[in-house]
Coordinates of C-alpha atoms in Angstrom, one line a residue:
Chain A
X1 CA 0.0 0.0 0.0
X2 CA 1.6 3.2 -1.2
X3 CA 1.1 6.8 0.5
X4 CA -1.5 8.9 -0.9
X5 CA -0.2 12.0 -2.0
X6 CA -2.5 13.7 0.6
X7 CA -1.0 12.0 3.5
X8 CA -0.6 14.1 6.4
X9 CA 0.3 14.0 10.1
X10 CA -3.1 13.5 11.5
X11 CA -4.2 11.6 8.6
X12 CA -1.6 8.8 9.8
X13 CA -2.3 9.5 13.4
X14 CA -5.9 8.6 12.6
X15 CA -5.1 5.0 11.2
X16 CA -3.0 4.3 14.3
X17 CA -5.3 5.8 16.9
X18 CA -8.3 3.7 15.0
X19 CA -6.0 0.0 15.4
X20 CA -5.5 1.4 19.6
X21 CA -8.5 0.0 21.0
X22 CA -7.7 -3.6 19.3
X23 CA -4.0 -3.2 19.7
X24 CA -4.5 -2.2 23.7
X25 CA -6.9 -5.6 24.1
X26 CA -4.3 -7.4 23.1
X27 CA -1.1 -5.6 24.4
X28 CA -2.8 -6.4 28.0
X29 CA -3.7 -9.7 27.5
X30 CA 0.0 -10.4 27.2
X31 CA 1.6 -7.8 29.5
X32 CA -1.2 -8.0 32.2
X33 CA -0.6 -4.7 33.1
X34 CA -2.4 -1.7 31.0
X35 CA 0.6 0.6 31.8
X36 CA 3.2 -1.6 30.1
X37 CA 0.5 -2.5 27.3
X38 CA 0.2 1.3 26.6
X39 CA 3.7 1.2 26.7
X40 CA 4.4 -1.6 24.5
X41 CA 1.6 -0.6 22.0
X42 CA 3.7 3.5 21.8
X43 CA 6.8 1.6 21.1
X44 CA 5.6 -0.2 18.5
X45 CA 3.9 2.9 16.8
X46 CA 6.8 4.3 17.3
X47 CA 9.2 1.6 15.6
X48 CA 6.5 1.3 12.8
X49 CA 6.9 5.3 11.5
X50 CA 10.4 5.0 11.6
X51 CA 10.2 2.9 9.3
X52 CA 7.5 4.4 7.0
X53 CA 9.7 7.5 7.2
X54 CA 11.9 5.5 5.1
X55 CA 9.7 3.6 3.0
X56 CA 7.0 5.8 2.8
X57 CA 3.9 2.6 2.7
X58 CA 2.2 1.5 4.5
X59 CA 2.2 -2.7 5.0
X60 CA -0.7 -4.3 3.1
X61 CA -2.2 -5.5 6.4
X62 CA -1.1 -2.8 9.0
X63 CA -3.4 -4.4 11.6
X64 CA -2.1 -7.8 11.6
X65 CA 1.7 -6.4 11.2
X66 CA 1.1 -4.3 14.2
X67 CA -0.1 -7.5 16.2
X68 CA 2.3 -9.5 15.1
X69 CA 5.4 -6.7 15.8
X70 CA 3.5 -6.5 19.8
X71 CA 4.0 -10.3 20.1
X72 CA 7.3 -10.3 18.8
X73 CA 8.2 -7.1 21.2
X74 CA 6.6 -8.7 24.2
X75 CA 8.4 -12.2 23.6
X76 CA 11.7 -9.9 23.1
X77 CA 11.0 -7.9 25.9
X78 CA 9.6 -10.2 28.4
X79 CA 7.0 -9.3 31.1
X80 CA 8.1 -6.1 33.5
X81 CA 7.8 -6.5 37.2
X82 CA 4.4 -4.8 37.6
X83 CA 1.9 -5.2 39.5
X84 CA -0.7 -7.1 37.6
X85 CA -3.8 -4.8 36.4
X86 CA -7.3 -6.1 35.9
X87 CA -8.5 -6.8 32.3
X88 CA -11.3 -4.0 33.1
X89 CA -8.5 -1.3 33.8
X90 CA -7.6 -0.9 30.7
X91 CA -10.8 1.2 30.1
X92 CA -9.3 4.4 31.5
X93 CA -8.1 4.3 27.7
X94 CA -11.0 4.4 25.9
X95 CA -13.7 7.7 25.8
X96 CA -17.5 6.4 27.1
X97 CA -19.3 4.3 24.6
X98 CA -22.4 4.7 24.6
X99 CA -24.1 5.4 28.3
X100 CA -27.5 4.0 27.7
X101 CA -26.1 0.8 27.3
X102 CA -26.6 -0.5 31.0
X103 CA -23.8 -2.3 32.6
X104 CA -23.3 -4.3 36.3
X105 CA -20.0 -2.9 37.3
X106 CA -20.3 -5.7 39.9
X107 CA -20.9 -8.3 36.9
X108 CA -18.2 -6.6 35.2
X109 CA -15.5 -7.2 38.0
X110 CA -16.4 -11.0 38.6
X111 CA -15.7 -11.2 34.4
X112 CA -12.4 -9.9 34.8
X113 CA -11.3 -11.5 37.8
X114 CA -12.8 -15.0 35.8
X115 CA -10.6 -13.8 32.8
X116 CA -7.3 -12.9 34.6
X117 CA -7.1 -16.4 36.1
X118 CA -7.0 -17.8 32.3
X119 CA -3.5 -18.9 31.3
X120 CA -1.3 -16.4 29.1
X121 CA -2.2 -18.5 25.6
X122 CA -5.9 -18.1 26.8
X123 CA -5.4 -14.5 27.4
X124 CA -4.1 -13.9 23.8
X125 CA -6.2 -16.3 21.9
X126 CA -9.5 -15.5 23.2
X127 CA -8.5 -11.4 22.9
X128 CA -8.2 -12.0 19.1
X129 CA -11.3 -14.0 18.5
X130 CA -13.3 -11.4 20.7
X131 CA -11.9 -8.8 18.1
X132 CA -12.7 -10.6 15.1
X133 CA -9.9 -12.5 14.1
X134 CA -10.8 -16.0 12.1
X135 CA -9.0 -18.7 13.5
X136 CA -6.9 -18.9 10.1
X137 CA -6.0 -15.4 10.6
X138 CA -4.6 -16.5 14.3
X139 CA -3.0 -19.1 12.9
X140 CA -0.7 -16.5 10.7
X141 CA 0.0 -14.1 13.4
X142 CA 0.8 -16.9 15.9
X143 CA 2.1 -19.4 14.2
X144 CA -0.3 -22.1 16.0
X145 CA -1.9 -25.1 13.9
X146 CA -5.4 -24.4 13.4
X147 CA -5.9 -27.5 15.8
X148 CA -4.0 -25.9 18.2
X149 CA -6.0 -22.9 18.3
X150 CA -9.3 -24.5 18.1
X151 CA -8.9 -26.8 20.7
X152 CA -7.2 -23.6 23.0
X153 CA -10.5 -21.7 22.2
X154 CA -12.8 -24.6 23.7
X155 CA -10.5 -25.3 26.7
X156 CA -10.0 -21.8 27.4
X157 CA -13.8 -20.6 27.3
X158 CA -14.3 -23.7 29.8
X159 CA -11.8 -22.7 32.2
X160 CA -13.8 -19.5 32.0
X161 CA -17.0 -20.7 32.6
X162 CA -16.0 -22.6 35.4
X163 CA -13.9 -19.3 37.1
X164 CA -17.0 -17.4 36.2
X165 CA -20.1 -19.8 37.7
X166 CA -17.9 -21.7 40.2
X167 CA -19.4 -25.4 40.3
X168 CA -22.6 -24.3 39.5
X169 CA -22.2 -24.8 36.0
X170 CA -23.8 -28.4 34.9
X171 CA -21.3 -30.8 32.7
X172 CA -22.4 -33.4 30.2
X173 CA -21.4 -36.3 30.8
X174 CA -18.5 -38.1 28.3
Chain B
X1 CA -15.2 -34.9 24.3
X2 CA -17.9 -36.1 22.3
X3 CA -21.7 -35.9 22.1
X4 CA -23.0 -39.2 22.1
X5 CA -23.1 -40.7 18.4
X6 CA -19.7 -41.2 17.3
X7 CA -21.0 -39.0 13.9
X8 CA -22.4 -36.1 16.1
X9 CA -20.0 -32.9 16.0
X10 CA -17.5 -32.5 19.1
X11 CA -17.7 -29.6 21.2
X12 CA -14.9 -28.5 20.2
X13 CA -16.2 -28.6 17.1
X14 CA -19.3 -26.6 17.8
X15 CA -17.4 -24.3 19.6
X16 CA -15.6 -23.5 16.7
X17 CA -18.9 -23.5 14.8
X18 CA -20.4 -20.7 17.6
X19 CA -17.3 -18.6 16.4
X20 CA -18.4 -18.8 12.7
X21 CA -15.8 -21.3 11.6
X22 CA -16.7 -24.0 9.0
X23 CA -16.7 -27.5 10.5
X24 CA -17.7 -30.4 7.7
X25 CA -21.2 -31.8 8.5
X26 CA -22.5 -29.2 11.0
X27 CA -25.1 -26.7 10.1
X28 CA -27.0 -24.1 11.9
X29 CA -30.1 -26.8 11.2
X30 CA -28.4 -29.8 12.6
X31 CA -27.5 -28.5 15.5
X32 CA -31.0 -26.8 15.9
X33 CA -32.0 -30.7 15.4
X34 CA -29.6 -32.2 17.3
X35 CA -29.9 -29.6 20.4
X36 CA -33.8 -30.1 20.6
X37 CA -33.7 -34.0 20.5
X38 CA -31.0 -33.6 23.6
X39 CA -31.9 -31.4 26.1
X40 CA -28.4 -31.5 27.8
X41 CA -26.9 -30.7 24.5
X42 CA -29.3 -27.8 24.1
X43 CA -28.4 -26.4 27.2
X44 CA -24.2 -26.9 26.3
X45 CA -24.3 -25.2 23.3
X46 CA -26.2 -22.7 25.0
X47 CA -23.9 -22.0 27.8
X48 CA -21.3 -22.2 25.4
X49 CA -22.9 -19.1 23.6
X50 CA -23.5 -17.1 26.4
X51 CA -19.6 -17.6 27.5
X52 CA -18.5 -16.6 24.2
X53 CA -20.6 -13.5 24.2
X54 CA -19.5 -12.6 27.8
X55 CA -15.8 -12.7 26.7
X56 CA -16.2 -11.1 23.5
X57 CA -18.4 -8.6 24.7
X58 CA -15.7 -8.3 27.7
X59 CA -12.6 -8.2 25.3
X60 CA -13.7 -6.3 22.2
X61 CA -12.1 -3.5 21.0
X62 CA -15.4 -2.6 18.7
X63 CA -16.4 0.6 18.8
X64 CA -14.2 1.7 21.5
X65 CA -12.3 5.2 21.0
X66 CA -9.6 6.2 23.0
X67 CA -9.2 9.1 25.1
X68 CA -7.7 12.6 23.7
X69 CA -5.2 12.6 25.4
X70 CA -4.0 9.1 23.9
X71 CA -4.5 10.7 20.2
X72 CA -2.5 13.5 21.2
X73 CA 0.2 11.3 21.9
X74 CA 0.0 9.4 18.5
X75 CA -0.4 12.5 16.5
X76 CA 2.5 14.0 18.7
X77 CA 4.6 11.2 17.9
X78 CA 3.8 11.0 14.2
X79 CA 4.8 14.6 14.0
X80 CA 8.3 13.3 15.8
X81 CA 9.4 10.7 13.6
X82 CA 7.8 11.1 10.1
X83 CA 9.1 14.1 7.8
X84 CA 6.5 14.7 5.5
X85 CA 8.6 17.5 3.6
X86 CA 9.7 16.6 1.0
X87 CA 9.9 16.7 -2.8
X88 CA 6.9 14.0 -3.7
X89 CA 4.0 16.2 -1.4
X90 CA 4.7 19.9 -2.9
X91 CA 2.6 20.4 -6.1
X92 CA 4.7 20.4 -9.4
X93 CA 3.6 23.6 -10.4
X94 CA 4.5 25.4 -7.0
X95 CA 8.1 23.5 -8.0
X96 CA 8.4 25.0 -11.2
X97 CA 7.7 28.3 -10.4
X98 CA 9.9 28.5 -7.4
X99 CA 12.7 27.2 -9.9
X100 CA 11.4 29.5 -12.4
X101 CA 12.3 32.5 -10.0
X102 CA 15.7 31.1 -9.6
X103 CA 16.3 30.6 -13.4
X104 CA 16.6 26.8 -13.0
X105 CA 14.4 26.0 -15.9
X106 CA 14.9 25.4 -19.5
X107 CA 13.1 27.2 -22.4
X108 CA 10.1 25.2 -22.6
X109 CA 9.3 25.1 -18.6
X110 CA 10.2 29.0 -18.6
X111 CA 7.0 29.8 -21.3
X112 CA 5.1 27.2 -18.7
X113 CA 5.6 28.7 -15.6
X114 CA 5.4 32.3 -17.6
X115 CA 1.8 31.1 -18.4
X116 CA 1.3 29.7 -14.9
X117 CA 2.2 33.3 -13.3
X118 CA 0.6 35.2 -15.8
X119 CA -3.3 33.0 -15.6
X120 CA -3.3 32.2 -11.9
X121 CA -3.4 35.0 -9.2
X122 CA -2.3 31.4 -6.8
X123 CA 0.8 31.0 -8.7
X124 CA 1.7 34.7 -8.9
X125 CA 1.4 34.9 -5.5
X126 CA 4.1 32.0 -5.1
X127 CA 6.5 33.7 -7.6
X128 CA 6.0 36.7 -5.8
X129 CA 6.6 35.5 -2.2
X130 CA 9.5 33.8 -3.9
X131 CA 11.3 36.4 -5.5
X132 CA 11.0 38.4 -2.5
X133 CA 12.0 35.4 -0.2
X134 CA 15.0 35.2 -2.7
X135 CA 15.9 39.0 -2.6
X136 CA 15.7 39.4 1.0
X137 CA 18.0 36.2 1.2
X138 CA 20.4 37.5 -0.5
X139 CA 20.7 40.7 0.8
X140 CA 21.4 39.3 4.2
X141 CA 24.4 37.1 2.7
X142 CA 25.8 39.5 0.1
X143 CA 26.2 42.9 -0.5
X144 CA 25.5 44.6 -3.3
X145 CA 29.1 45.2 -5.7
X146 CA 29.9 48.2 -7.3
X147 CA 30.2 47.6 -11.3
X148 CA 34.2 48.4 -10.6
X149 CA 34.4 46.0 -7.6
X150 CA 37.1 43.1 -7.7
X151 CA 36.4 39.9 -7.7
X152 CA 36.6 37.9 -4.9
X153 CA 40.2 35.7 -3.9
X154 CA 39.3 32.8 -5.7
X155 CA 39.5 34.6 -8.8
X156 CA 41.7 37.2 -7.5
X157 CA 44.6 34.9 -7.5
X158 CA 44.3 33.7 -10.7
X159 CA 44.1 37.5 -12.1
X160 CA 47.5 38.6 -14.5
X161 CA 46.5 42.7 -12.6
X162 CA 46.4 45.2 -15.1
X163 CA 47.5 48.6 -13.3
X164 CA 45.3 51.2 -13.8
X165 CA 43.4 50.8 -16.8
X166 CA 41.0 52.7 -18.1
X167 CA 37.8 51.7 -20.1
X168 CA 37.0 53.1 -22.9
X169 CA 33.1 53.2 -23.8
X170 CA 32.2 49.5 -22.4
X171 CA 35.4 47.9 -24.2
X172 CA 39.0 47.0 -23.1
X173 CA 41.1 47.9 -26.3
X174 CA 42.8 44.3 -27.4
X175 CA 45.7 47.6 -28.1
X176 CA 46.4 48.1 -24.6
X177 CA 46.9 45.0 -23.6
X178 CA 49.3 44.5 -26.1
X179 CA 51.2 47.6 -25.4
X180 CA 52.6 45.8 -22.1
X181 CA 50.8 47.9 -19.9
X182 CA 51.4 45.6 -17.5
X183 CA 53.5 46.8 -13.8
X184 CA 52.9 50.1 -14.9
X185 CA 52.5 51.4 -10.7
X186 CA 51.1 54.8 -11.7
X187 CA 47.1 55.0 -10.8
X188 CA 46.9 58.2 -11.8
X189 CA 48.4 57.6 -15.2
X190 CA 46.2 58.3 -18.4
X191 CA 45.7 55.3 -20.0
X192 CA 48.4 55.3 -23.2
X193 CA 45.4 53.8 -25.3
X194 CA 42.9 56.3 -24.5
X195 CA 44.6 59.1 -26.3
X196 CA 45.3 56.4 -29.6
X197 CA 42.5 54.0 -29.6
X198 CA 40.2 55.5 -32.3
X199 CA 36.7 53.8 -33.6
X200 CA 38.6 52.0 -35.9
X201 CA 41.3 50.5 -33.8
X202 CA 39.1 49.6 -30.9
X203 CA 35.3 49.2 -31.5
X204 CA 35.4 47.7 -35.2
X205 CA 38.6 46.2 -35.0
X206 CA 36.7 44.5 -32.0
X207 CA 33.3 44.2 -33.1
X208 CA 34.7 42.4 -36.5
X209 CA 36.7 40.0 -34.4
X210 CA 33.2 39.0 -33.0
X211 CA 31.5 39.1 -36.0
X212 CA 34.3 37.4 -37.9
X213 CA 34.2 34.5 -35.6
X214 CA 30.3 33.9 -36.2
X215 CA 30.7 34.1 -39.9
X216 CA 28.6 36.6 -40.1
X217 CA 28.8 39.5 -42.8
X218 CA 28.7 42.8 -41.9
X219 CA 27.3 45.4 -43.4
X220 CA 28.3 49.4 -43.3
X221 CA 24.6 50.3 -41.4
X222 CA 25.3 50.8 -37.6
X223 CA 21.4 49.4 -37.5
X224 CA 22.2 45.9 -38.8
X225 CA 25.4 46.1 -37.0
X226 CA 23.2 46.3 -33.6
X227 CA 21.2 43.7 -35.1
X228 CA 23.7 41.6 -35.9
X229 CA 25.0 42.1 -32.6
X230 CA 21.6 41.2 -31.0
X231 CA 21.8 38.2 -32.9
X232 CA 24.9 36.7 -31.0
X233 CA 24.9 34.5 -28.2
X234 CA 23.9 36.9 -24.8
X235 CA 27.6 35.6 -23.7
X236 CA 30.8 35.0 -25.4
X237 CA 34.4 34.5 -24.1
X238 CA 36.9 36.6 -25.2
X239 CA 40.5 35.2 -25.4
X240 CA 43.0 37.6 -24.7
X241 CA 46.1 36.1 -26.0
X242 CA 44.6 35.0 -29.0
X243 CA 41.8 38.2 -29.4
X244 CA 39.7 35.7 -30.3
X245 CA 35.9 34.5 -29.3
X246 CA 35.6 31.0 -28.2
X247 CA 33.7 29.0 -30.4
X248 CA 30.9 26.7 -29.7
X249 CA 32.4 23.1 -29.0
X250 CA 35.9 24.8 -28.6
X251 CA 37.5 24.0 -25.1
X252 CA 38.5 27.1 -22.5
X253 CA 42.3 26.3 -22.1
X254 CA 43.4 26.4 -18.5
X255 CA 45.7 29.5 -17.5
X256 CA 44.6 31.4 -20.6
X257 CA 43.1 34.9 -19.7
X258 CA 39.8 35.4 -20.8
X259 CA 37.0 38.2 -20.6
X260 CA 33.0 37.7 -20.2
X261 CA 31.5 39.7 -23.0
X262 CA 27.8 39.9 -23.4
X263 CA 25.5 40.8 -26.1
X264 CA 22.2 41.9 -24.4
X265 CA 19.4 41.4 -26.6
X266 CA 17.2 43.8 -24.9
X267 CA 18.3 46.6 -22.5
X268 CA 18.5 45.9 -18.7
X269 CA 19.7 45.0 -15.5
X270 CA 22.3 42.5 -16.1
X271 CA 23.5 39.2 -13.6
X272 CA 26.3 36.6 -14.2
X273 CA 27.4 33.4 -12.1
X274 CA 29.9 32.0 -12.3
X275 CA 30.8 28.4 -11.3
X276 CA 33.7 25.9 -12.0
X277 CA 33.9 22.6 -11.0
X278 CA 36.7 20.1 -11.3
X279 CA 34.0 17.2 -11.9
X280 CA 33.8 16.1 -15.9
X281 CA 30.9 17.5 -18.1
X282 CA 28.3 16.7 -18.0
X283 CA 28.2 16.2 -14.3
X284 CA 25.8 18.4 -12.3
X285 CA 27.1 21.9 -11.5
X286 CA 24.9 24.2 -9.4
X287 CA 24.8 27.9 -10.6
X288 CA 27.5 30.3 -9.2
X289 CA 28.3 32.9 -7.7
X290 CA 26.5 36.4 -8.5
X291 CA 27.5 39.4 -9.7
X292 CA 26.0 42.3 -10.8
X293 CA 26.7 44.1 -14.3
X294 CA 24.4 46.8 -13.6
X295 CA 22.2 48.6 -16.5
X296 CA 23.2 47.1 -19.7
X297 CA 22.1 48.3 -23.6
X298 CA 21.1 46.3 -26.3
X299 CA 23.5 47.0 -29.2
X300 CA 26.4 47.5 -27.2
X301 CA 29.1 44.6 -26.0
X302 CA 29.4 44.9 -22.0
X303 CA 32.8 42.8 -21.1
X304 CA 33.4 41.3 -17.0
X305 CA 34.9 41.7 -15.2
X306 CA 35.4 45.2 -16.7
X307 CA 39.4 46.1 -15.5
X308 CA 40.6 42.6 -15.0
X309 CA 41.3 39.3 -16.2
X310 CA 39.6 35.8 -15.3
X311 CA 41.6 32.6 -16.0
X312 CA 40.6 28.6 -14.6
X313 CA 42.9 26.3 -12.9
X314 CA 44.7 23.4 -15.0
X315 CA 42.0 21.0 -12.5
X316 CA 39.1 22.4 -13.5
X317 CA 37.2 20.3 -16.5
X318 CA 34.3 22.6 -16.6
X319 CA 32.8 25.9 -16.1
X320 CA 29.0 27.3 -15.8
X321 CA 27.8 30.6 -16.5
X322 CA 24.0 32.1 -16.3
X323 CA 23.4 35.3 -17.9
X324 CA 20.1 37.0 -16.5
X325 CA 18.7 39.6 -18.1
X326 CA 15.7 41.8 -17.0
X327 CA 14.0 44.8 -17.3
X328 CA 10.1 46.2 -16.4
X329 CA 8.6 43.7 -18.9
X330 CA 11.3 40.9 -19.4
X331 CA 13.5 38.9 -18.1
X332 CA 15.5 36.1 -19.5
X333 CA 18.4 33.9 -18.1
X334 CA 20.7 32.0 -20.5
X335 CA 22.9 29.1 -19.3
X336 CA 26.0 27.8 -20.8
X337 CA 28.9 25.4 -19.9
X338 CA 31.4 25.8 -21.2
X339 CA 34.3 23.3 -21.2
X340 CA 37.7 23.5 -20.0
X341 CA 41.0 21.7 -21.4
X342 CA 43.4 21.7 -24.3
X343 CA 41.8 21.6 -28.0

């Protein structure tokens, strides 16, 4: 994708402030901490115009090389000694929605409590899926066998359900 | 895990169905069918649904905007590290123009940027703020030079210094030199050529040395004389040791004096630059140095410098010199290289 000859400063800032909200998700569900995910999600930005400064294009899919340059930095990097941050902190970053929607803050709390007891491969694989992502496009920005991820999705949402309703939750029997 | 009948889906496999994901053999209808024949199964995939909406209602970014104070920080970091000025985002007819004020233009762009200025009040605008941009530039870096100022060291040294002499009408007599004028210490001395240089000796003697070397024939009316003149290249080089005009395709020798003699087509304020450049022709070779030949007739030969010499350095393979020419109503730059070794 090459730059339009209209390209300006806050015409870029606008494609990257647009990717945030997906690129945050996912930042925290690796870092676990929304300072760091900020953080790592600015880095990145930043490591992504320096090279367009160069080049001048964009990457055909900016989104997924974005996601896939996070990963990479946070496998790099490794995890900083923060204190762990809730899944639901992470909305000081984001403006109000839409304030008629009701919400149970108290709901909301037992969710992310539920989700933050997931394993780190949950975390990342069931931010994607929540944002859209089919499991063939996981499979190219993780590198996981389809199988892989599909069975991770099942597992993961089961864990879930059982942080979430405790032993209240009915099984099937095999 | 499995649902019963070994050919009933997994649920992994209708998990994977609930996230829109083909599985072979499941449909939205068999599982309708197969939930309302098992009750248990019903209520799985149903659970199953409601976790997957939880999370994904928990974890998606849809529709979410961030804060202004977190687009600040992108645009304020785009700003940082991406230089969006250059060459490819200003407007090709803003580029010629502002080249067009600097004479960097050949014939062809000149009539289109003429055109430009002339049709679009946008355009004049730009030639204007340019020129002006220019001017005032260059009055903070150079100061104006007198028409009798020297030129500076870099030419200075290579001058052969000719001690007082005295110009007669815009011409240096080819007489005087030869008279051996040169080390002659008194300022105040009357030039010996001024009291014998007639018409004949100086002007036509000169003039047919010019006109000689452009094969052209000259007639006895001063009129096509001036029109002949007009007719020349606006800049020739005058070779001193040989009084003769370079020629077109001839090279400049090194270390042989030489004089800047123009032919103004039109009367005007007259420019030269003057560059050299030890690089081959055609490599690129910016435009020189400026100086200022003041007011300048058509039909008469203006030389420069006017009392000395200029000469270029065995090293140097080529020179460039722009000739710009304007008045109230025109202006036109001429460019020529000229090059430099033995013939």
């Amino acid at each position: 994708m090459t730059m339009d000859s209209q390209v300006t400063h806050e015409g870029i800032a606008s494609v990257l402030t647009n990717l945030m909200p997906k690129l945050l998700r996912f930042a925290v569900s690796l870092t676990k901490n929304k300072d760091d995910a900020h953080d790592l999600v600015m880095d990145i930005f930043s490591k992504f115009l320096e090279r367009f400064n160069e080049k001048k294009e964009f990457p055909d899919n900016l989104e997924a090389y974005l996601i896939v340059s996070i990963r990479n930095r946070f496998r790099d990097q490794g995890r900083r000694n923060r204190k762990q941050t809730s899944f639901d902190e992470i909305d000081d970053f984001f403006e109000p929605v839409d304030d008629t929607i009701p919400s149970d803050p108290f709901m909301k709390k037992r969710i992310a409590n539920a989700f933050g007891k997931l394993t780190d491969n949950c975390h990342e694989i069931l931010t994607l899926i929540a944002n859209g992502y089919k499991y063939s496009e996981i499979k190219e920005l993780t590198g996981k066998p389809i199988n892989t991820i599909k069975s991770s999705v099942f597992k993961c949402r089961e864990k879930f359900s059982t942080h979430l309703y405790g032993s209240e939750r009915r099984h099937l029997g095999k | 895990m499995s649902n019963g009948d070994a050919d009933d889906p997994s649920l992994e496999e209708i998990s994977a169905f609930l996230d829109g994901e083909t599985v072979t053999g499941l449909t939205s209808e068999k599982l309708e069918s197969l939930s309302e024949s098992n009750p248990e199964l019903y209520q799985k995939v149903a659970e199953m649904h409601s976790v997957k909406l939880t999370l994904d209602n928990f974890l998606s970014a849809k529709n979410l905007t961030v804060t202004n104070e977190i687009k600040e920080k992108v645009l304020s970091l785009v700003k940082d590290k991406v230089s969006l000025d250059d060459d490819e985002l200003i407007d090709e007819d803003e580029l010629l123009v502002s080249s067009y004020v600097d004479g960097e233009v050949s014939a062809e762009e000149a009539i289109e940027a003429e055109k430009l200025i002339a049709e679009s009040d946008y355009y004049r605008s730009i030639y204007e703020a340019h020129s002006d941009a220019k001017n005032k530039v260059a009055s903070l870096i150079k100061q104006k030079k007198p028409k009798s100022q020297l030129l500076p060291n870099r030419f200075v040294e290579r001058f052969l210094p000719l001690a007082a002499v005295f110009v007669f009408g815009a011409f240096i007599s080819p007489f005087i030199l030869n008279q051996n004028f040169l080390g002659n210490n008194n300022p105040g001395m009357t030039l010996r050529g001024t009291s014998t240089i007639t018409e004949d000796n100086t002007v036509n003697k000169y003039r047919g040395m010019v006109y000689q070397n452009f094969s052209d024939t000259i007639g006895d009316n001063s009129t096509e004389k001036t029109d002949k003149l007009s007719s020349l290249d606006p800049v020739s080089i005058y070779l001193i040791e040989t009084q003769s005009v370079l020629m077109p395709g001839q090279l400049l020798a090194p270390k042989k004096n030489f004089q800047f003699v123009f032919s103004p087509p039109y009367s005007g304020e007259g420019k030269i630059f003057i560059n050299v450049s030890k690089n081959e022709f055609p490599s690129p070779l910016s435009i020189g140095e400026e100086y200022l030949l003041g007011q300048i007739k058509k039909g008469e030969l203006t030389t420069f410098p006017v009392s000395q010499e200029l000469n270029v350095d065995i090293e140097d393979k080529q020179m460039r010199i722009d000739f710009e020419l304007e008045n109230g109503s025109q202006r036109s730059v001429f460019t020529q290289y000229i090059r430099i070794g033995k013939n």
